[in-house]
Amino acid sequence: MSTLNLTLKIWRQRSAKEKGSLETHKMDNVSTDMSFLEMLDILNDKLEREGKEPVIFDHDCREGICGMCSLFINGKPHGPERATTTCQLHMRSFKDGETITIEPWRSSAFPVVRDLMVDRSAFDRIIQAGGYTSAKTGSAPEANIIPVPKENADLAMDAATCIGCGACVASCKNASASLFTSAKVSHLALLPQGQVERTERAINMVNQMDEEGFGHCTNEGECEAACPKEITVENIARMNREFIKASAVSRG
Amino acid sequence: MALKSNAPDGDIQTAWTRHKFHNLKLVNPANRRKFKIIIVGSGLAGSSAAASLGEMGYNVDCFCVQDSPRRAHSIAAQGGINSSKNYPNDGDSVYRLFYDTVKGGDYRSRERNVYRLAEVSANIIDQCVAQGVPFAREYSGYLANRSFGGAQVSRTFYAKGQTGQQLLLGAYSALSRQIKAGTVTMHTRSEMLDLVKVDGTARGIITRDLKTGKVSRHAGDAVLLCTGGYGNVFYLSTNAMNSNATAAWRCHKKGAFFANPCYTQIHPTCIPVSGDHQSKLTLMSESLRNDGRVWVPKKKGDNRKAREIPENERFYYLEEKYPAFGNLVPRDVASRNAKNAYDDGLGVNGKEQVYLDFADAIKREGEDAIRAKYGNLFDMYQRITGESPYEMPMRIYPAVHYTMGGLWVDYNLQSTIPGLFVLGEANFSDHGANRLGASALMQGLADGYFVAPYTVSGYLGSTTLDKVTTDHPAFQEAEKDVDDKNTKLLSVNGKKSVDDFHRKLGKLMWNHCGMARNEEGLKKLITELAALREDFWKNVAVVGAKEDLNVTLEKAGRVADFIELGELMARDALNRKESCGGHFREESVDTGEFAGEAMRNDEDFAYVSAWEFQGVGNDQTLHKEELEFEHCKPTKRSYK
Ligand SMILES: Cc1cc2nc3c(=O)[nH]c(=O)nc-3n(C[C@H](O)[C@H](O)[C@H](O)COP(=O)(O)OP(=O)(O)OC[C@H]3O[C@@H](n4cnc5c(N)ncnc54)[C@H](O)[C@@H]3O)c2cc1C
Ligand code: FES
């Protein structure tokens, strides 16, 4: 184990209505075995002992699966490591003497709640618009009645691994939520269980995405590079096909 | 007070069906929307219950502390979910799943509840597949299974190493549909801080909005607590940072009995602690024990690299001691044996850790096959430790993972407070003294999809409830209690951080009420916890304001409750002078054929301990629910 001396520039903002700014903190003797959030825990512990308010950030599982953590670290969502959420990022990824800038996700559809915490409820509303099959409890047929080709099941699983963190939106210059939305559209479109509502789902989810104020996708591909779960932009292509097909069907 | 399980008598195989028909009244579809049901929690238990009750037409209010219901702690479950489908044709059945679960729980659970769990387990898989849960499949297109600890059949369904995520997203999608339909109102970033009782019946809750600090009142006709387990009493555990016992504990203080608090599960395969900064522990799924072999060096102080230690100088202690189950013995057995190994000085590099080695599996099946099965777990391990499990064995260590204890509930999942139901990990019901792998997900979904919708309807259909609004004095009083408590926390103005107390609590619990417990240690623990509690209320530092976003205040309230709960766990562990499942009393070990193994005492302890609150710091009153075993005759739980 070795240690690092670091300078942190952290975004502080009381609420969406107030203006924010960067605040500088020195952190000495940071263990390289620490996770990034553990480093922030130590800063907060220090602030609290000084009677100051801690830096607010979202987190929960600290295992890269709940999608609660966020943070724009040195200009990248979830920091420098590929396929790694902020909570799984470890300080061995940084160099001694480095200055680290930490900001919230920036998108008008994700208003800041406090400091680094943002409101991502727009994602929930996109799912509410159609990200389900309408299989009521009790109405399901025997599970093995419909075999699903393994390849489709695996592709559906790949899309379904989205953790809803919002890194795709944060990385996109248009703040588009296409990767997130398309992951759910694809997951269900790839399975026989998702067929009945396929048309409606694509239309409703895409419309909701627009309504929430997310930008349009212009195929920059930044989202794929930023996604901690490596969801691919093929899903966006699939969603676009679904949407076009669906629009044609619903017009006809 | 005599505890009545309210489980139907007679033939166990038809018990649930008969109970639904004879004992549970129905509520007419047109009347359902007149009932307001409050559901606290949106994990597997809460989401599935909220979605199902919403679909039935009830008016549901659902609460969670995260910013979205999809982020509940259930999302982190990795390995899988059990079901008695018997697709592999290897001899599984409802009866066998029932039997394995009762045996796995070391004969400390209620047979009838467990039977029902096994019975509905098949419906769960059907429901999830219909929702689009992408379970692993064979090349044939049919569902795949794997094995988990404590079973000799393959009955575990899985979605890579992300089963909990996929099941929760399934339940969340059903919940989302009901939110859209208007039957469920979702309250995110809202923490329940008290239960409101009117005329002895649960009629509402008090919550705090975590964004604004605003405290509010919610009235309803029934309250369903689905708030998860209390493993974070130990500070370091595999639970998510927000997992807490506050909702359950405050219901306990309002009269709900707490059952078997000392039954905690230590998971044998977690990533070892790397330093004092550690905030939580990461689990490596039990499924890894299908292919990984557990070993330590035979010689003390052998500091050679794993690959340099020849085969005959390795001690594969599980395979040697338990040839029938080998590396797949249940968790308590695997954890205790790891502890024995490192207590004997055989821990890897002299530390509290053992190896989990995949070299043979990689040789046998090839690296690609192993990557396909466990790739994401291996990556996670590498990210945290900087070491590759493809090249060297994992280092693992036992850590707190799950709590079998919880609020006492009857067969209807109703607590000792009428109208308060408890689902999922928050209740004590199905796992006895030890939970088998892949059974918590099954239980959470069984409770939420297939049990509570009937039993809650049964309650509403057979109880006359007066109309109660939030102006009722009981609401005023509960709100004032919550407010007073928060004011008090903010006014201590001490010098020690909330985490200081939490860490200290965790250490005390782990040392005296962890993997091994004894009378002396537990008595000492009770005294030390009382002192810790007093110290907390004199010296804790909570910054910020009450009516504002305040994470320190949130944590402080939870830690205060954890300390009180810790005291009850210690008292329960002290009372139970036997070893069973996750509760190992050093005074109660076999001296005969199974020398050193845990020794149960069925004569004196075949009961559920249900504790009634009697004021902070006081002894609580013990109520016993005697357990009867008509079908699974308690035998020595041997995995040899
Ligand atoms: C790392 C890990 C891996 C696991 N793997 C498996 C596995 O492979 N198979 C298996 O069967 N089990 C597994 N388990 C166990 C299983 O995941 C849990 O027991 C189960 O998910 C608990 O579900 P739940 O719905 O009861 O509670 P949780 O999922 O914990 O949900 C609790 C809910 O309550 C809410 N809440 C809590 N307190 C309050 C409050 N005061 N006010 C408002 N809301 C509140 C939370 O916001 C959350 O929504 C694993 C557990 C861990 C820790
Ligand atoms: S805290 Fe859960 S993904 Fe990071």
Short mmCIF file of C-alpha atoms in Angstrom, two decimals, chain B residues 386-540:
data_model
loop_
_atom_site.label_atom_id
_atom_site.label_comp_id
_atom_site.label_asym_id
_atom_site.label_seq_id
_atom_site.Cartn_x
_atom_site.Cartn_y
_atom_site.Cartn_z
CA GLY B 386 -5.85 -5.31 -7.77
CA GLU B 387 -5.36 -9.10 -8.15
CA SER B 388 -6.62 -11.43 -10.89
CA PRO B 389 -8.47 -14.59 -9.79
CA TYR B 390 -7.58 -16.17 -13.14
CA GLU B 391 -3.94 -16.07 -12.09
CA MET B 392 -4.01 -16.51 -8.34
CA PRO B 393 -6.63 -17.74 -5.90
CA MET B 394 -9.03 -15.26 -4.35
CA ARG B 395 -8.43 -14.34 -0.75
CA ILE B 396 -11.68 -14.52 1.14
CA TYR B 397 -12.94 -13.95 4.63
CA PRO B 398 -16.22 -14.38 6.52
CA ALA B 399 -18.40 -11.30 6.96
CA VAL B 400 -21.85 -10.38 8.21
CA HIS B 401 -24.31 -10.79 5.43
CA TYR B 402 -27.87 -11.47 6.44
CA THR B 403 -30.08 -11.41 9.50
CA MET B 404 -32.48 -14.29 10.05
CA GLY B 405 -34.01 -12.56 13.05
CA GLY B 406 -36.58 -9.83 12.62
CA LEU B 407 -40.00 -8.76 13.73
CA TRP B 408 -42.11 -11.69 14.84
CA VAL B 409 -44.95 -12.53 12.46
CA ASP B 410 -47.66 -15.16 12.39
CA TYR B 411 -48.55 -17.34 9.40
CA ASN B 412 -50.26 -14.29 7.87
CA LEU B 413 -47.04 -12.27 8.19
CA GLN B 414 -48.80 -10.09 10.72
CA SER B 415 -46.78 -8.83 13.68
CA THR B 416 -48.03 -8.63 17.25
CA ILE B 417 -49.51 -5.23 16.31
CA PRO B 418 -52.73 -5.82 14.35
CA GLY B 419 -52.52 -4.26 10.93
CA LEU B 420 -48.72 -4.24 10.87
CA PHE B 421 -47.41 -6.84 8.44
CA VAL B 422 -43.74 -7.58 7.95
CA LEU B 423 -42.27 -9.01 4.74
CA GLY B 424 -38.88 -10.04 3.43
CA GLU B 425 -35.68 -9.89 5.43
CA ALA B 426 -37.35 -7.65 8.02
CA ASN B 427 -39.38 -10.55 9.43
CA PHE B 428 -38.01 -13.65 11.13
CA SER B 429 -40.20 -16.17 9.49
CA ASP B 430 -38.66 -18.75 7.22
CA HIS B 431 -34.97 -19.31 7.71
CA GLY B 432 -34.70 -20.42 11.32
CA ALA B 433 -31.18 -20.05 12.65
CA ASN B 434 -29.48 -20.11 9.26
CA ARG B 435 -30.57 -19.18 5.76
CA LEU B 436 -29.62 -21.28 2.76
CA GLY B 437 -28.14 -19.46 -0.21
CA ALA B 438 -30.62 -18.20 -2.82
CA SER B 439 -33.53 -18.42 -0.38
CA ALA B 440 -33.83 -14.76 0.63
CA LEU B 441 -34.81 -13.64 -2.85
CA MET B 442 -37.30 -16.47 -2.95
CA GLN B 443 -38.77 -15.45 0.40
CA GLY B 444 -38.97 -11.74 -0.38
CA LEU B 445 -40.87 -12.41 -3.59
CA ALA B 446 -43.02 -15.14 -2.07
CA ASP B 447 -44.09 -12.74 0.66
CA GLY B 448 -44.77 -9.87 -1.72
CA TYR B 449 -46.32 -11.56 -4.75
CA PHE B 450 -48.09 -14.55 -3.29
CA VAL B 451 -48.63 -14.32 0.46
CA ALA B 452 -49.31 -10.74 1.54
CA PRO B 453 -51.93 -10.05 -1.19
CA TYR B 454 -54.08 -12.79 0.36
CA THR B 455 -53.35 -12.25 4.04
CA VAL B 456 -53.62 -8.45 3.93
CA SER B 457 -56.94 -8.79 2.09
CA GLY B 458 -57.97 -11.32 4.73
CA TYR B 459 -57.23 -8.75 7.40
CA LEU B 460 -59.01 -5.91 5.66
CA GLY B 461 -61.95 -8.15 4.81
CA SER B 462 -62.50 -9.25 8.37
CA THR B 463 -61.68 -6.17 10.43
CA THR B 464 -63.86 -3.15 11.03
CA LEU B 465 -61.67 -0.11 10.87
CA ASP B 466 -62.87 3.35 11.84
CA LYS B 467 -61.92 6.13 9.52
CA VAL B 468 -58.75 7.74 10.80
CA THR B 469 -57.18 10.94 9.50
CA THR B 470 -53.78 12.43 10.20
CA ASP B 471 -55.39 14.95 12.58
CA HIS B 472 -55.88 12.20 15.10
CA PRO B 473 -53.94 12.86 18.34
CA ALA B 474 -51.94 9.65 17.84
CA PHE B 475 -50.39 11.22 14.73
CA GLN B 476 -49.64 14.45 16.54
CA GLU B 477 -47.97 12.56 19.33
CA ALA B 478 -45.87 10.35 17.03
CA GLU B 479 -44.79 13.35 15.00
CA LYS B 480 -43.77 15.14 18.16
CA ASP B 481 -41.73 12.11 19.30
CA VAL B 482 -39.88 12.10 15.99
CA ASP B 483 -39.27 15.81 16.16
CA ASP B 484 -38.08 15.65 19.78
CA LYS B 485 -35.67 12.87 18.97
CA ASN B 486 -34.16 14.83 16.08
CA THR B 487 -33.93 17.97 18.21
CA LYS B 488 -32.15 15.98 20.88
CA LEU B 489 -29.66 14.52 18.41
CA LEU B 490 -28.82 17.96 17.10
CA SER B 491 -28.43 19.46 20.56
CA VAL B 492 -25.84 17.06 21.97
CA ASN B 493 -23.06 19.02 20.30
CA GLY B 494 -20.40 16.51 21.20
CA LYS B 495 -17.01 15.84 19.71
CA LYS B 496 -17.28 12.31 18.36
CA SER B 497 -18.61 11.58 14.91
CA VAL B 498 -21.56 9.31 14.30
CA ASP B 499 -19.25 6.94 12.44
CA ASP B 500 -16.96 6.72 15.48
CA PHE B 501 -19.86 5.28 17.41
CA HIS B 502 -20.96 3.05 14.60
CA ARG B 503 -17.48 1.64 14.13
CA LYS B 504 -17.10 1.01 17.84
CA LEU B 505 -20.50 -0.68 17.98
CA GLY B 506 -19.51 -2.87 15.05
CA LYS B 507 -16.27 -3.97 16.69
CA LEU B 508 -17.98 -4.82 19.96
CA MET B 509 -20.66 -6.82 18.19
CA TRP B 510 -18.21 -8.65 15.96
CA ASN B 511 -15.94 -9.57 18.86
CA HIS B 512 -18.61 -10.77 21.25
CA CYS B 513 -21.68 -11.53 19.19
CA GLY B 514 -20.11 -12.54 15.87
CA MET B 515 -19.10 -15.97 14.69
CA ALA B 516 -18.59 -17.37 18.20
CA ARG B 517 -20.27 -16.27 21.41
CA ASN B 518 -19.88 -17.14 25.08
CA GLU B 519 -21.52 -16.15 28.33
CA GLU B 520 -18.69 -14.03 29.63
CA GLY B 521 -18.27 -12.13 26.40
CA LEU B 522 -21.97 -11.48 26.03
CA LYS B 523 -22.33 -10.18 29.58
CA LYS B 524 -19.41 -7.88 28.98
CA LEU B 525 -20.98 -6.79 25.72
CA ILE B 526 -24.25 -5.84 27.40
CA THR B 527 -22.41 -3.61 29.85
CA GLU B 528 -20.26 -2.06 27.17
CA LEU B 529 -23.20 -1.35 24.90
CA ALA B 530 -25.06 0.40 27.70
CA ALA B 531 -21.99 2.56 28.22
CA LEU B 532 -21.71 3.18 24.48
CA ARG B 533 -25.34 4.29 24.38
CA GLU B 534 -24.78 6.76 27.17
CA ASP B 535 -21.63 8.04 25.58
CA PHE B 536 -23.50 8.48 22.31
CA TRP B 537 -26.16 10.70 23.85
CA LYS B 538 -23.50 12.79 25.60
CA ASN B 539 -20.83 13.08 22.97
CA VAL B 540 -22.17 12.64 19.48
#
